[in-house]
Coordinates of C-alpha atoms in Angstrom, one line a residue:
Chain K
M1 CA -10.0 7.7 1.5
T2 CA -8.8 5.2 -1.1
K3 CA -10.0 5.2 -4.7
R4 CA -11.8 2.0 -4.2
N5 CA -13.7 3.3 -1.2
D6 CA -14.7 6.3 -3.2
L7 CA -16.0 4.2 -6.0
T8 CA -18.0 2.0 -3.7
E9 CA -19.6 5.0 -2.0
T10 CA -20.6 6.5 -5.3
V11 CA -21.9 3.3 -6.7
G12 CA -23.7 2.5 -3.5
V13 CA -25.4 5.9 -3.2
V14 CA -26.4 6.0 -6.8
G15 CA -27.6 2.4 -6.8
A16 CA -29.7 2.8 -3.7
S17 CA -31.2 6.0 -4.9
L18 CA -32.0 4.4 -8.3
I19 CA -34.0 1.7 -6.6
A20 CA -35.8 4.3 -4.4
M21 CA -36.5 6.4 -7.5
I22 CA -38.1 3.5 -9.4
L23 CA -40.1 2.2 -6.5
A24 CA -41.2 5.5 -5.0
P25 CA -44.2 6.1 -7.3
F26 CA -45.6 2.7 -6.4
F27 CA -45.5 3.4 -2.7
M28 CA -46.5 7.0 -2.5
D29 CA -49.8 8.7 -3.4
Q30 CA -49.8 11.4 -6.0
F31 CA -49.6 14.3 -3.5
G32 CA -46.7 12.7 -1.5
L33 CA -44.8 12.2 -4.7
F34 CA -45.5 15.8 -5.8
Q35 CA -44.3 17.0 -2.4
F36 CA -41.2 14.8 -2.5
T37 CA -40.3 16.1 -6.0
V38 CA -39.7 19.6 -4.7
Y39 CA -37.6 18.2 -1.8
I40 CA -35.4 16.7 -4.5
V41 CA -35.3 19.9 -6.4
I42 CA -34.1 21.8 -3.3
A43 CA -31.6 18.9 -2.7
L44 CA -30.2 19.6 -6.1
F45 CA -29.9 23.3 -5.2
A46 CA -28.2 22.3 -1.9
L47 CA -25.8 20.2 -4.0
S48 CA -24.6 23.4 -5.8
Q49 CA -24.0 25.0 -2.4
A50 CA -22.2 21.9 -1.2
F51 CA -19.9 21.9 -4.2
V52 CA -19.1 25.6 -4.2
W53 CA -18.7 26.0 -0.5
G54 CA -18.0 22.6 0.9
I55 CA -15.7 21.3 -1.9
G56 CA -14.4 24.5 -3.4
G57 CA -14.2 26.5 -0.1
I58 CA -15.8 29.6 -1.8
V59 CA -18.0 31.4 0.7
S60 CA -20.9 32.0 -1.6
F61 CA -23.8 33.2 0.5
G62 CA -25.9 34.1 -2.5
Q63 CA -26.5 30.8 -4.5
A64 CA -30.2 31.8 -4.5
M65 CA -29.4 34.3 -7.2
F66 CA -28.4 31.6 -9.7
F67 CA -31.4 29.5 -8.6
G68 CA -33.6 32.6 -9.2
I69 CA -32.0 33.5 -12.5
G70 CA -32.5 29.9 -13.6
G71 CA -36.1 30.0 -12.6
Y72 CA -36.9 33.2 -14.3
A73 CA -35.0 32.1 -17.5
Y74 CA -37.2 29.0 -17.5
A75 CA -40.3 31.0 -17.0
I76 CA -39.6 33.6 -19.7
L77 CA -38.2 31.3 -22.4
S78 CA -40.8 28.6 -21.9
I79 CA -43.7 31.0 -22.2
H80 CA -42.1 32.8 -25.1
F81 CA -41.3 29.7 -27.2
G82 CA -44.1 27.6 -25.8
D83 CA -41.6 24.8 -25.3
S84 CA -39.9 24.1 -22.0
T85 CA -36.8 22.8 -23.7
Y86 CA -35.6 26.3 -24.4
G87 CA -36.4 27.2 -20.8
V88 CA -34.2 24.5 -19.4
I89 CA -31.3 25.4 -21.7
G90 CA -31.7 29.1 -20.7
S91 CA -31.7 28.1 -17.0
L92 CA -28.2 26.8 -17.6
V93 CA -26.9 29.5 -19.9
F94 CA -27.9 32.6 -18.1
P95 CA -26.8 31.7 -14.5
G96 CA -23.6 30.4 -16.1
I97 CA -22.8 33.6 -17.9
F98 CA -23.8 35.7 -14.9
A99 CA -21.6 33.6 -12.6
A100 CA -18.7 34.0 -15.0
V101 CA -19.0 37.8 -15.0
L102 CA -19.5 38.1 -11.2
G103 CA -16.9 35.5 -10.5
Y104 CA -14.4 37.4 -12.6
F105 CA -14.8 40.5 -10.4
I106 CA -14.6 38.4 -7.3
F107 CA -11.8 36.0 -7.9
Y108 CA -9.6 38.2 -10.2
G109 CA -9.9 41.0 -7.7
R110 CA -8.5 38.5 -5.1
I111 CA -11.2 39.4 -2.7
S112 CA -11.0 37.8 0.7
D113 CA -13.6 35.3 2.0
I114 CA -15.7 37.7 4.1
Y115 CA -16.1 40.1 1.1
V116 CA -17.1 37.2 -1.1
G117 CA -19.8 36.3 1.4
V118 CA -21.1 39.9 1.6
I119 CA -20.9 40.6 -2.1
T120 CA -22.7 37.4 -3.2
M121 CA -25.4 38.2 -0.6
A122 CA -25.6 41.8 -1.8
V123 CA -26.0 40.9 -5.4
S124 CA -28.8 38.4 -4.7
L125 CA -30.5 41.1 -2.8
M126 CA -30.1 43.4 -5.8
F127 CA -32.0 40.8 -7.9
L128 CA -34.7 40.6 -5.2
L129 CA -35.1 44.4 -5.2
F130 CA -35.2 44.6 -9.0
F131 CA -37.7 41.8 -9.5
N132 CA -39.9 43.1 -6.6
A133 CA -40.1 46.4 -8.4
S134 CA -40.6 45.0 -11.9
S135 CA -44.4 45.4 -12.0
G136 CA -46.1 47.3 -14.8
D137 CA -46.0 47.2 -18.6
G138 CA -42.5 48.7 -18.7
Y139 CA -41.0 45.5 -17.3
A140 CA -41.3 42.7 -19.8
I141 CA -38.7 40.4 -21.3
L142 CA -39.4 38.8 -24.7
G143 CA -43.0 39.9 -24.2
V144 CA -43.4 38.2 -20.9
P145 CA -44.4 40.6 -18.1
L146 CA -42.3 40.1 -15.0
G147 CA -45.2 40.9 -12.7
G148 CA -43.2 42.5 -9.9
Y149 CA -44.0 41.2 -6.4
N150 CA -46.6 38.8 -7.8
G151 CA -44.2 37.0 -10.1
I152 CA -45.1 35.1 -13.3
P153 CA -48.0 32.6 -13.0
A154 CA -49.2 29.8 -15.2
L155 CA -45.8 28.5 -16.4
P156 CA -45.9 25.5 -18.7
P157 CA -44.7 22.2 -17.2
L158 CA -41.7 20.3 -18.6
N159 CA -42.4 18.6 -21.9
I160 CA -40.6 16.1 -24.0
P161 CA -37.9 18.1 -25.9
G162 CA -39.3 19.4 -29.2
N163 CA -42.8 18.3 -28.5
P164 CA -44.6 20.9 -26.4
A165 CA -47.9 19.0 -26.6
S166 CA -46.7 16.0 -24.5
T167 CA -46.1 17.5 -21.0
L168 CA -44.8 15.4 -18.2
G169 CA -47.1 14.2 -15.4
Y170 CA -46.3 13.8 -11.7
S171 CA -44.4 10.6 -11.9
A172 CA -42.5 11.5 -15.1
M173 CA -41.5 14.8 -13.4
W174 CA -40.3 12.8 -10.4
Y175 CA -38.1 10.6 -12.6
V176 CA -36.6 13.6 -14.4
V177 CA -35.8 15.5 -11.2
M178 CA -34.5 12.5 -9.4
S179 CA -32.3 11.2 -12.2
S180 CA -30.9 14.8 -12.7
L181 CA -29.9 14.8 -9.1
L182 CA -28.2 11.4 -9.4
L183 CA -26.5 12.4 -12.7
V184 CA -25.2 15.7 -11.2
Y185 CA -24.0 13.9 -8.1
A186 CA -22.2 11.2 -10.1
L187 CA -20.6 13.8 -12.4
L188 CA -19.4 15.7 -9.4
R189 CA -18.0 12.6 -7.8
W190 CA -16.3 11.7 -11.1
M191 CA -14.9 15.2 -11.3
L192 CA -13.4 14.9 -7.9
T193 CA -11.3 11.9 -8.9
R194 CA -9.9 13.8 -11.9
R195 CA -7.1 16.4 -11.8
F196 CA -9.5 19.3 -11.9
G197 CA -11.3 18.2 -8.8
K198 CA -8.1 17.5 -6.9
V199 CA -6.8 21.0 -7.7
V200 CA -10.1 22.5 -6.5
V201 CA -10.0 20.7 -3.2
A202 CA -6.3 21.6 -2.9
I203 CA -7.1 25.3 -3.3
R204 CA -9.6 25.0 -0.5
E205 CA -6.9 23.6 1.7
N206 CA -4.1 25.9 0.8
E207 CA -4.6 28.4 -2.0
E208 CA -1.1 29.9 -1.8
R209 CA 0.7 26.6 -2.0
V210 CA -1.4 25.5 -5.1
G211 CA -0.5 28.8 -6.7
M212 CA 3.2 28.2 -6.0
L213 CA 2.9 24.8 -7.7
G214 CA 2.0 26.6 -10.9
Y215 CA -1.8 26.4 -11.0
D216 CA -3.8 29.6 -11.3
P217 CA -6.3 29.4 -8.3
R218 CA -8.4 32.2 -9.7
R219 CA -9.2 30.2 -12.8
Y220 CA -10.2 27.1 -10.9
K221 CA -12.3 29.0 -8.4
L222 CA -14.1 30.8 -11.3
A223 CA -14.8 27.4 -12.9
T224 CA -16.1 26.0 -9.5
F225 CA -18.3 29.0 -9.1
V226 CA -19.7 28.6 -12.6
I227 CA -20.4 24.9 -12.2
G228 CA -22.2 25.7 -9.0
A229 CA -24.3 28.3 -10.8
L230 CA -25.2 25.8 -13.5
I231 CA -26.5 23.3 -10.9
A232 CA -28.4 26.0 -9.0
G233 CA -29.9 27.3 -12.3
L234 CA -31.1 23.8 -13.3
A235 CA -32.6 23.4 -9.9
G236 CA -34.3 26.8 -10.4
S237 CA -35.9 25.7 -13.6
F238 CA -37.2 22.5 -12.0
Y239 CA -38.6 24.6 -9.2
A240 CA -40.4 26.9 -11.6
S241 CA -41.9 24.1 -13.6
W242 CA -42.8 22.2 -10.5
G243 CA -44.9 24.9 -9.1
G244 CA -45.9 26.5 -12.4
F245 CA -45.1 29.8 -10.8
I246 CA -42.1 32.0 -10.0
S247 CA -41.9 35.1 -7.8
P248 CA -39.0 37.3 -6.5
T249 CA -38.9 35.3 -3.2
V250 CA -36.6 32.9 -5.0
F251 CA -33.9 35.6 -4.6
S252 CA -34.6 36.1 -0.9
L253 CA -32.0 35.6 1.9
T254 CA -34.2 32.8 3.3
M255 CA -33.6 30.9 0.1
S256 CA -29.9 31.3 0.4
V257 CA -29.7 30.5 4.0
Q258 CA -31.8 27.4 3.6
V259 CA -29.2 25.6 1.5
I260 CA -26.4 26.9 3.7
V261 CA -28.1 25.2 6.6
Y262 CA -28.5 22.0 4.6
V263 CA -24.8 22.0 3.7
L264 CA -23.7 22.8 7.3
V265 CA -25.9 20.1 8.8
G266 CA -25.0 17.5 6.2
G267 CA -21.3 18.3 6.5
L268 CA -19.0 20.7 4.7
G269 CA -16.9 18.8 2.2
T270 CA -19.3 16.0 1.5
L271 CA -21.9 15.8 -1.2
V272 CA -24.2 13.1 0.1
G273 CA -24.6 14.8 3.5
P274 CA -26.2 18.0 2.2
I275 CA -28.5 16.1 -0.1
L276 CA -29.8 13.9 2.8
A277 CA -29.9 16.9 5.1
A278 CA -31.9 18.9 2.6
I279 CA -34.5 16.1 2.3
A280 CA -34.7 15.4 6.0
L281 CA -34.9 19.0 7.1
Q282 CA -37.6 19.9 4.5
M283 CA -39.7 17.0 5.8
L284 CA -39.1 18.3 9.3
V285 CA -40.0 21.9 8.4
S286 CA -43.1 20.9 6.5
Y287 CA -44.2 18.6 9.4
A288 CA -43.6 21.5 11.8
G289 CA -45.6 23.7 9.5
T290 CA -48.6 21.4 9.5
Q291 CA -48.4 21.2 13.3
A292 CA -48.4 25.0 13.4
A293 CA -46.5 24.8 16.6
V294 CA -43.2 26.2 15.4
D295 CA -42.5 28.9 12.9
P296 CA -40.3 27.5 10.1
T297 CA -37.9 30.5 10.2
F298 CA -37.4 29.9 13.9
L299 CA -36.7 26.3 13.3
L300 CA -34.2 27.0 10.6
G301 CA -32.4 29.5 12.8
T302 CA -32.3 27.1 15.7
V303 CA -30.8 24.3 13.6
L304 CA -28.2 26.7 12.1
L305 CA -27.2 28.0 15.5
L306 CA -27.0 24.6 17.1
F307 CA -24.8 23.2 14.4
V308 CA -22.4 26.1 14.3
L309 CA -22.0 25.9 18.1
L310 CA -22.1 22.1 18.7
I311 CA -21.4 20.2 15.5
P312 CA -19.6 22.6 13.2
K313 CA -18.4 19.8 10.9
G314 CA -21.9 18.6 10.2
F315 CA -23.5 15.2 10.5
M316 CA -21.7 13.1 7.9
P317 CA -18.2 13.9 9.1
A318 CA -19.2 13.5 12.7
I319 CA -20.7 10.0 12.0
M320 CA -17.6 9.1 10.0
D321 CA -15.4 10.1 12.9
L322 CA -17.4 7.9 15.3
Y323 CA -17.2 5.1 12.8
T324 CA -13.4 5.3 12.3
R325 CA -12.9 5.6 16.1
A326 CA -15.0 2.6 16.7
K327 CA -13.1 0.6 14.1
Q328 CA -9.7 1.7 15.6
G329 CA -11.0 0.8 19.0
R330 CA -11.9 -2.7 17.8
A331 CA -8.5 -3.1 16.0
Q332 CA -6.7 -2.3 19.2
N333 CA -8.5 -4.9 21.3
Chain R
M1 CA -34.1 75.8 -6.7
N2 CA -36.5 74.1 -4.3
T3 CA -35.8 70.8 -6.0
A4 CA -32.1 71.4 -5.4
I5 CA -32.7 72.1 -1.8
I6 CA -34.8 69.0 -1.5
I7 CA -32.2 66.8 -3.1
L8 CA -29.6 68.2 -0.9
F9 CA -31.7 67.6 2.1
N10 CA -32.4 64.0 1.0
I11 CA -28.7 63.5 0.6
F12 CA -28.1 64.6 4.1
L13 CA -31.0 62.4 5.3
G14 CA -29.5 59.4 3.3
I15 CA -26.1 59.9 4.9
G16 CA -27.7 60.3 8.3
V17 CA -29.7 57.0 8.0
L18 CA -26.7 55.2 6.6
V19 CA -24.4 56.4 9.4
L20 CA -27.0 55.7 12.0
T21 CA -27.6 52.1 10.8
T22 CA -23.9 51.4 10.3
M23 CA -22.4 52.6 13.6
S24 CA -23.2 49.4 15.4
L25 CA -21.3 47.4 12.8
A26 CA -18.4 49.8 13.0
V27 CA -18.1 48.7 16.6
I28 CA -18.9 45.1 16.3
Y29 CA -17.1 44.4 13.0
G30 CA -14.6 47.2 13.0
F31 CA -13.3 46.6 16.5
M32 CA -14.3 43.0 17.3
R33 CA -14.1 41.4 13.9
I34 CA -17.5 39.8 14.2
I35 CA -19.8 39.8 11.2
N36 CA -23.1 40.3 12.9
L37 CA -25.8 39.2 10.5
A38 CA -28.3 39.7 13.2
H39 CA -27.6 43.5 13.0
G40 CA -30.9 44.1 11.2
E41 CA -32.8 42.2 13.8
F42 CA -31.1 44.2 16.6
M43 CA -32.5 47.2 14.9
M44 CA -35.9 45.5 14.6
L45 CA -35.9 44.8 18.4
G46 CA -35.1 48.5 19.0
A47 CA -38.1 49.4 16.9
Y48 CA -40.3 47.0 18.7
S49 CA -39.2 48.3 22.1
V50 CA -40.2 51.8 21.0
W51 CA -43.6 50.6 19.7
F52 CA -44.3 48.5 22.8
S53 CA -43.3 51.2 25.3
T54 CA -45.1 54.0 23.6
S55 CA -48.2 51.8 23.5
L56 CA -47.9 51.6 27.3
G57 CA -47.9 55.4 27.3
V58 CA -44.2 56.1 27.6
N59 CA -43.0 59.4 26.0
I60 CA -41.7 58.6 22.5
W61 CA -38.4 60.4 22.9
I62 CA -37.6 58.5 26.1
A63 CA -38.6 55.3 24.2
I64 CA -36.3 56.1 21.3
L65 CA -33.3 57.5 23.0
I66 CA -33.2 55.5 26.2
I67 CA -35.4 52.4 26.2
A68 CA -34.5 51.1 22.7
P69 CA -30.7 51.2 23.1
L70 CA -30.9 49.8 26.6
V71 CA -33.2 46.9 25.8
V72 CA -31.1 45.8 22.8
A73 CA -27.8 46.3 24.7
I74 CA -29.1 43.8 27.4
I75 CA -30.1 41.4 24.7
G76 CA -26.7 41.9 23.2
V77 CA -25.1 40.9 26.5
I78 CA -27.1 37.7 26.6
I79 CA -26.2 36.8 23.0
E80 CA -22.5 37.5 23.5
R81 CA -22.4 35.4 26.7
T82 CA -24.3 32.5 25.3
I83 CA -23.2 32.3 21.6
I84 CA -20.6 34.8 20.4
R85 CA -17.9 34.2 23.0
F86 CA -17.4 30.7 21.8
L87 CA -16.7 31.9 18.3
Y88 CA -14.0 34.6 18.5
G89 CA -11.5 34.3 15.7
R90 CA -13.8 32.0 13.6
I91 CA -15.1 34.7 11.4
I92 CA -17.2 32.6 9.0
D93 CA -18.7 30.7 12.0
T94 CA -19.7 34.0 13.6
M95 CA -21.4 34.9 10.4
L96 CA -23.4 31.7 10.3
A97 CA -24.2 31.8 14.0
T98 CA -25.5 35.3 13.9
W99 CA -27.5 34.5 10.8
G100 CA -29.1 31.8 13.0
V101 CA -29.8 34.4 15.7
S102 CA -31.3 36.6 13.1
L103 CA -33.8 33.9 11.9
L104 CA -34.5 33.0 15.5
L105 CA -35.3 36.6 16.4
I106 CA -37.5 37.1 13.3
G107 CA -39.3 33.9 14.2
T108 CA -39.8 34.8 17.8
V109 CA -41.1 38.3 17.1
T110 CA -43.4 37.0 14.4
A111 CA -44.8 34.5 16.9
L112 CA -45.2 37.1 19.6
F113 CA -46.5 40.1 17.7
G114 CA -47.6 38.8 14.3
N115 CA -46.3 39.5 10.9
H116 CA -47.8 42.8 10.1
V117 CA -46.7 46.4 10.1
R118 CA -47.2 48.5 13.2
G119 CA -47.3 52.2 12.4
L120 CA -45.9 54.8 14.8
S121 CA -47.0 58.4 14.4
T122 CA -44.1 60.6 13.6
P123 CA -43.5 63.1 16.4
L124 CA -43.1 66.8 15.5
G125 CA -44.8 68.3 12.5
S126 CA -43.6 69.1 9.1
F127 CA -42.8 72.2 7.0
S128 CA -42.7 72.7 3.3
I129 CA -40.1 73.7 0.8
G130 CA -41.9 74.7 -2.3
D131 CA -44.3 71.9 -3.1
Y132 CA -42.5 69.4 -1.0
G133 CA -43.4 68.6 2.6
V134 CA -40.5 67.8 4.9
S135 CA -41.0 66.4 8.4
Y136 CA -39.1 68.0 11.3
Y137 CA -38.6 64.4 12.4
S138 CA -36.2 63.6 9.5
L139 CA -34.3 66.7 10.5
A140 CA -34.1 65.4 14.0
L141 CA -32.9 62.1 12.6
V142 CA -30.0 63.7 10.8
V143 CA -29.1 65.6 14.0
I144 CA -29.3 62.5 16.2
S145 CA -27.1 60.5 13.8
F146 CA -24.3 63.1 13.7
V147 CA -24.4 63.6 17.5
A148 CA -24.3 59.8 18.0
L149 CA -21.4 59.5 15.5
F150 CA -19.5 62.3 17.2
G151 CA -20.2 60.8 20.6
L152 CA -19.0 57.4 19.5
W153 CA -15.8 58.9 18.2
A154 CA -15.3 60.9 21.4
V155 CA -15.8 57.8 23.5
F156 CA -13.0 55.9 21.7
R157 CA -10.8 59.0 21.3
F158 CA -10.9 60.5 24.8
T159 CA -12.2 58.1 27.4
R160 CA -10.3 55.4 29.4
F161 CA -13.0 52.9 28.3
G162 CA -12.3 53.6 24.7
L163 CA -8.5 53.2 25.1
I164 CA -8.9 49.9 27.0
V165 CA -11.3 48.6 24.3
R166 CA -8.9 49.5 21.5
A167 CA -5.9 48.1 23.3
T168 CA -7.7 44.8 24.1
M169 CA -8.8 44.4 20.5
L170 CA -5.3 45.0 19.2
R171 CA -3.3 42.9 21.7
P172 CA -5.6 40.8 23.8
E173 CA -2.8 38.9 25.6
M174 CA -0.9 42.0 26.4
A175 CA -4.1 43.7 27.7
A176 CA -4.8 40.7 29.9
A177 CA -1.3 40.7 31.2
L178 CA -1.8 44.3 32.3
G179 CA -4.7 43.2 34.4
I180 CA -7.6 44.0 32.1
N181 CA -10.6 41.6 32.2
R182 CA -10.8 40.6 28.6
D183 CA -14.2 38.9 28.8
R184 CA -15.7 42.0 30.3
V185 CA -14.3 44.3 27.6
Y186 CA -15.6 42.0 24.9
V187 CA -19.1 41.8 26.4
M188 CA -19.2 45.6 27.0
T189 CA -18.1 46.4 23.5
F190 CA -20.7 44.0 22.1
A191 CA -23.3 45.6 24.3
L192 CA -22.3 49.1 23.1
G193 CA -22.6 47.9 19.4
A194 CA -26.0 46.2 20.1
G195 CA -27.2 49.4 21.9
L196 CA -26.3 51.5 18.8
A197 CA -28.3 49.1 16.6
G198 CA -31.2 49.5 19.1
L199 CA -30.9 53.3 18.9
A200 CA -30.9 53.1 15.1
G201 CA -33.9 50.9 15.0
G202 CA -35.8 53.1 17.4
V203 CA -35.0 56.3 15.5
I204 CA -36.0 54.6 12.1
A205 CA -39.2 53.1 13.5
P206 CA -41.6 56.1 13.1
L207 CA -40.4 56.5 9.5
A208 CA -40.2 52.9 8.3
G209 CA -42.9 51.2 10.3
V210 CA -42.3 48.3 12.6
F211 CA -42.4 44.7 11.4
P212 CA -40.4 41.5 11.9
S213 CA -38.3 41.6 8.8
M214 CA -37.7 45.4 8.7
G215 CA -34.0 44.9 9.4
M216 CA -33.2 43.2 6.1
V217 CA -33.4 46.5 4.1
Y218 CA -30.6 48.0 6.1
I219 CA -28.2 45.2 6.8
I220 CA -26.6 44.8 3.3
K221 CA -26.0 48.6 2.9
A222 CA -24.6 48.8 6.4
F223 CA -22.2 46.0 5.7
I224 CA -21.1 47.5 2.4
A225 CA -20.5 50.8 4.1
V226 CA -18.3 49.1 6.8
L227 CA -16.4 47.0 4.3
I228 CA -15.8 50.0 2.0
G229 CA -14.9 52.1 5.0
G230 CA -12.0 49.9 5.9
P231 CA -9.9 49.4 9.0
A232 CA -10.4 52.9 10.5
A233 CA -14.0 52.1 11.3
I234 CA -15.5 55.4 12.4
T235 CA -13.9 57.6 9.7
G236 CA -14.5 54.8 7.3
I237 CA -18.2 54.6 7.7
T238 CA -18.5 58.4 7.6
I239 CA -16.7 58.6 4.2
A240 CA -18.4 55.5 2.8
S241 CA -21.8 56.8 3.8
S242 CA -21.0 60.2 2.2
L243 CA -20.1 58.5 -1.0
L244 CA -22.9 55.9 -1.2
A245 CA -25.9 57.9 0.0
P246 CA -25.7 60.7 -2.7
V247 CA -25.5 58.1 -5.5
S248 CA -28.6 56.4 -4.2
V249 CA -30.5 59.7 -3.7
V250 CA -29.6 61.0 -7.1
G251 CA -30.5 57.7 -8.7
S252 CA -33.8 57.6 -7.0
F253 CA -34.5 61.2 -8.1
L254 CA -33.6 60.6 -11.7
A255 CA -35.3 57.2 -12.2
S256 CA -36.8 55.3 -9.3
S257 CA -35.8 54.2 -5.8
V258 CA -34.9 50.7 -7.2
V259 CA -32.5 52.3 -9.7
G260 CA -31.0 54.3 -6.8
E261 CA -30.5 51.1 -4.7
I262 CA -29.0 49.3 -7.7
A263 CA -26.7 52.2 -8.4
L264 CA -25.5 52.2 -4.8
L265 CA -24.8 48.5 -4.8
T266 CA -23.0 48.6 -8.2
L267 CA -20.8 51.5 -7.0
A268 CA -20.1 49.4 -3.9
I269 CA -19.0 46.4 -5.8
V270 CA -16.7 48.5 -8.1
L271 CA -15.2 50.2 -5.0
I272 CA -14.5 46.9 -3.3
R273 CA -12.9 45.7 -6.5
L274 CA -10.7 48.8 -6.7
L275 CA -10.0 49.2 -3.0
P276 CA -10.2 45.7 -1.6
M277 CA -8.8 47.0 1.8
G278 CA -11.4 49.8 2.0
I279 CA -11.0 53.5 1.7
T280 CA -9.0 53.8 4.8
G281 CA -7.0 50.7 3.8
R282 CA -3.6 52.3 4.5
W283 CA -4.5 53.4 8.0
P284 CA -3.4 51.1 10.8
R285 CA -6.1 48.8 12.2
L286 CA -8.2 50.2 15.0
S287 CA -7.4 53.8 14.3
L288 CA -10.6 55.9 14.4

């Protein structure tokens, strides 16, 4: 794709979403907006998986751990300081640091893809086990009891930085979440046009060759992993403040597989695809939930299976293929 | 003294459980190179077959040792024919597809039998060592695991079937050229692996309780044991289990079961960092 095409796409996507963002509160009732906010939060989480796995080619099957660390950091710091600003900062710092340490072990050990998948999965399970067992007075961080299986309730909502008294309402929360998604998306797109992004994509295609050209793939993969963790952490903090509640289920395998499905359905290697897939599939799952006809787990599994078997490239690339083929067909006539 | 005996017994029990829950992966991953993330759900199906057939009045030992492996092996054949066979050689895709199968099975079983724990009464009684009660059933579990492990090894070491499987996995084209039906070998190997998972689920069922997501507890540890074990799958899981289980048991004894689990997983990550090819990394692939 040419540079101009890239730019048009980014500007188009961001512009259209900006309009949707501004107009949405006028067209949706409060509950609809509230519901849609969490879809966008999870779309942001899916974006981290899309970047790490789709763009960077790192088989991370445990992005939920960064989401969860971000959520718990938000919960603990916001309650402790009484100001959600610290919580949001913490939800970037802690997942980032943890990803750097874990990523060091993974990438500097030159561990192969399958091991990366299993290790990331195992570590997020470790968090699930730990937080599930963290009930009782012995388990408190900064004076905030972790609450074990039941999690931490009554989290403060987002507030204007430095002013804990003025908390954000439903539509303000919507604007914050939506503009964060757009900002992260635009930043990632911009990054992909720079040298760093090009090296990251090149490593996905052929790590050895990139190494031969004098780049250190380990460093770039580590950086990709950390950036993905920052995004997931931010999404985690929004998730916690949205529901006012956090529990160990954020670390569960279902949480990780959910975003894997969105990326797979939306298309590996694209960023818009997973975002759209995340929103569409969540609407589908919640619709199925209200119908009580299909179990959401069952639905998620079916979608995953169908896509791996029938459309392994995902929706966006499949549609693009059709489009180019149609265009070529017309050119030949 | 009694405490020491109990810890020793728990270590053996831990090794037994780990070996039992890992053998299926030793076959499916070790031989076939398929990451079966539905492993835990195969076990769950085994456990449900035991619960279902005993509730119909079948003897529990027949249910555990015959019905559970058989049912899951048949389900394995269906899954291999409809899904897995399209994905050989695409290791990440098999991982994703079997994850889909896993969710599908959890969803189906939840819809059919509900999302609550079904208890099974433990057969046999118990005896006591000092203040601790130990059930004979956990002794039986250890025995069953080691018999099954030895049986699996013997099948691959001494039988014609074992030789054909290993040959086919090593050089599929050559095996096909010699007149071996490749598809049949794949499906039979997968069925064997699935059957072992069914057996594991059946044996665990009276101890762990039967519920749709019961497999999740075992799957990560089983994978870690297989990966740490390395290319010689059967020896590998035996050594890996013997290393990991004691750490977990001692950790549980000194602090809590969570500390034990975390110690196990930490040791596993360090081991993978130190020996990325696994403990038997220098052995040729498909040795036993």
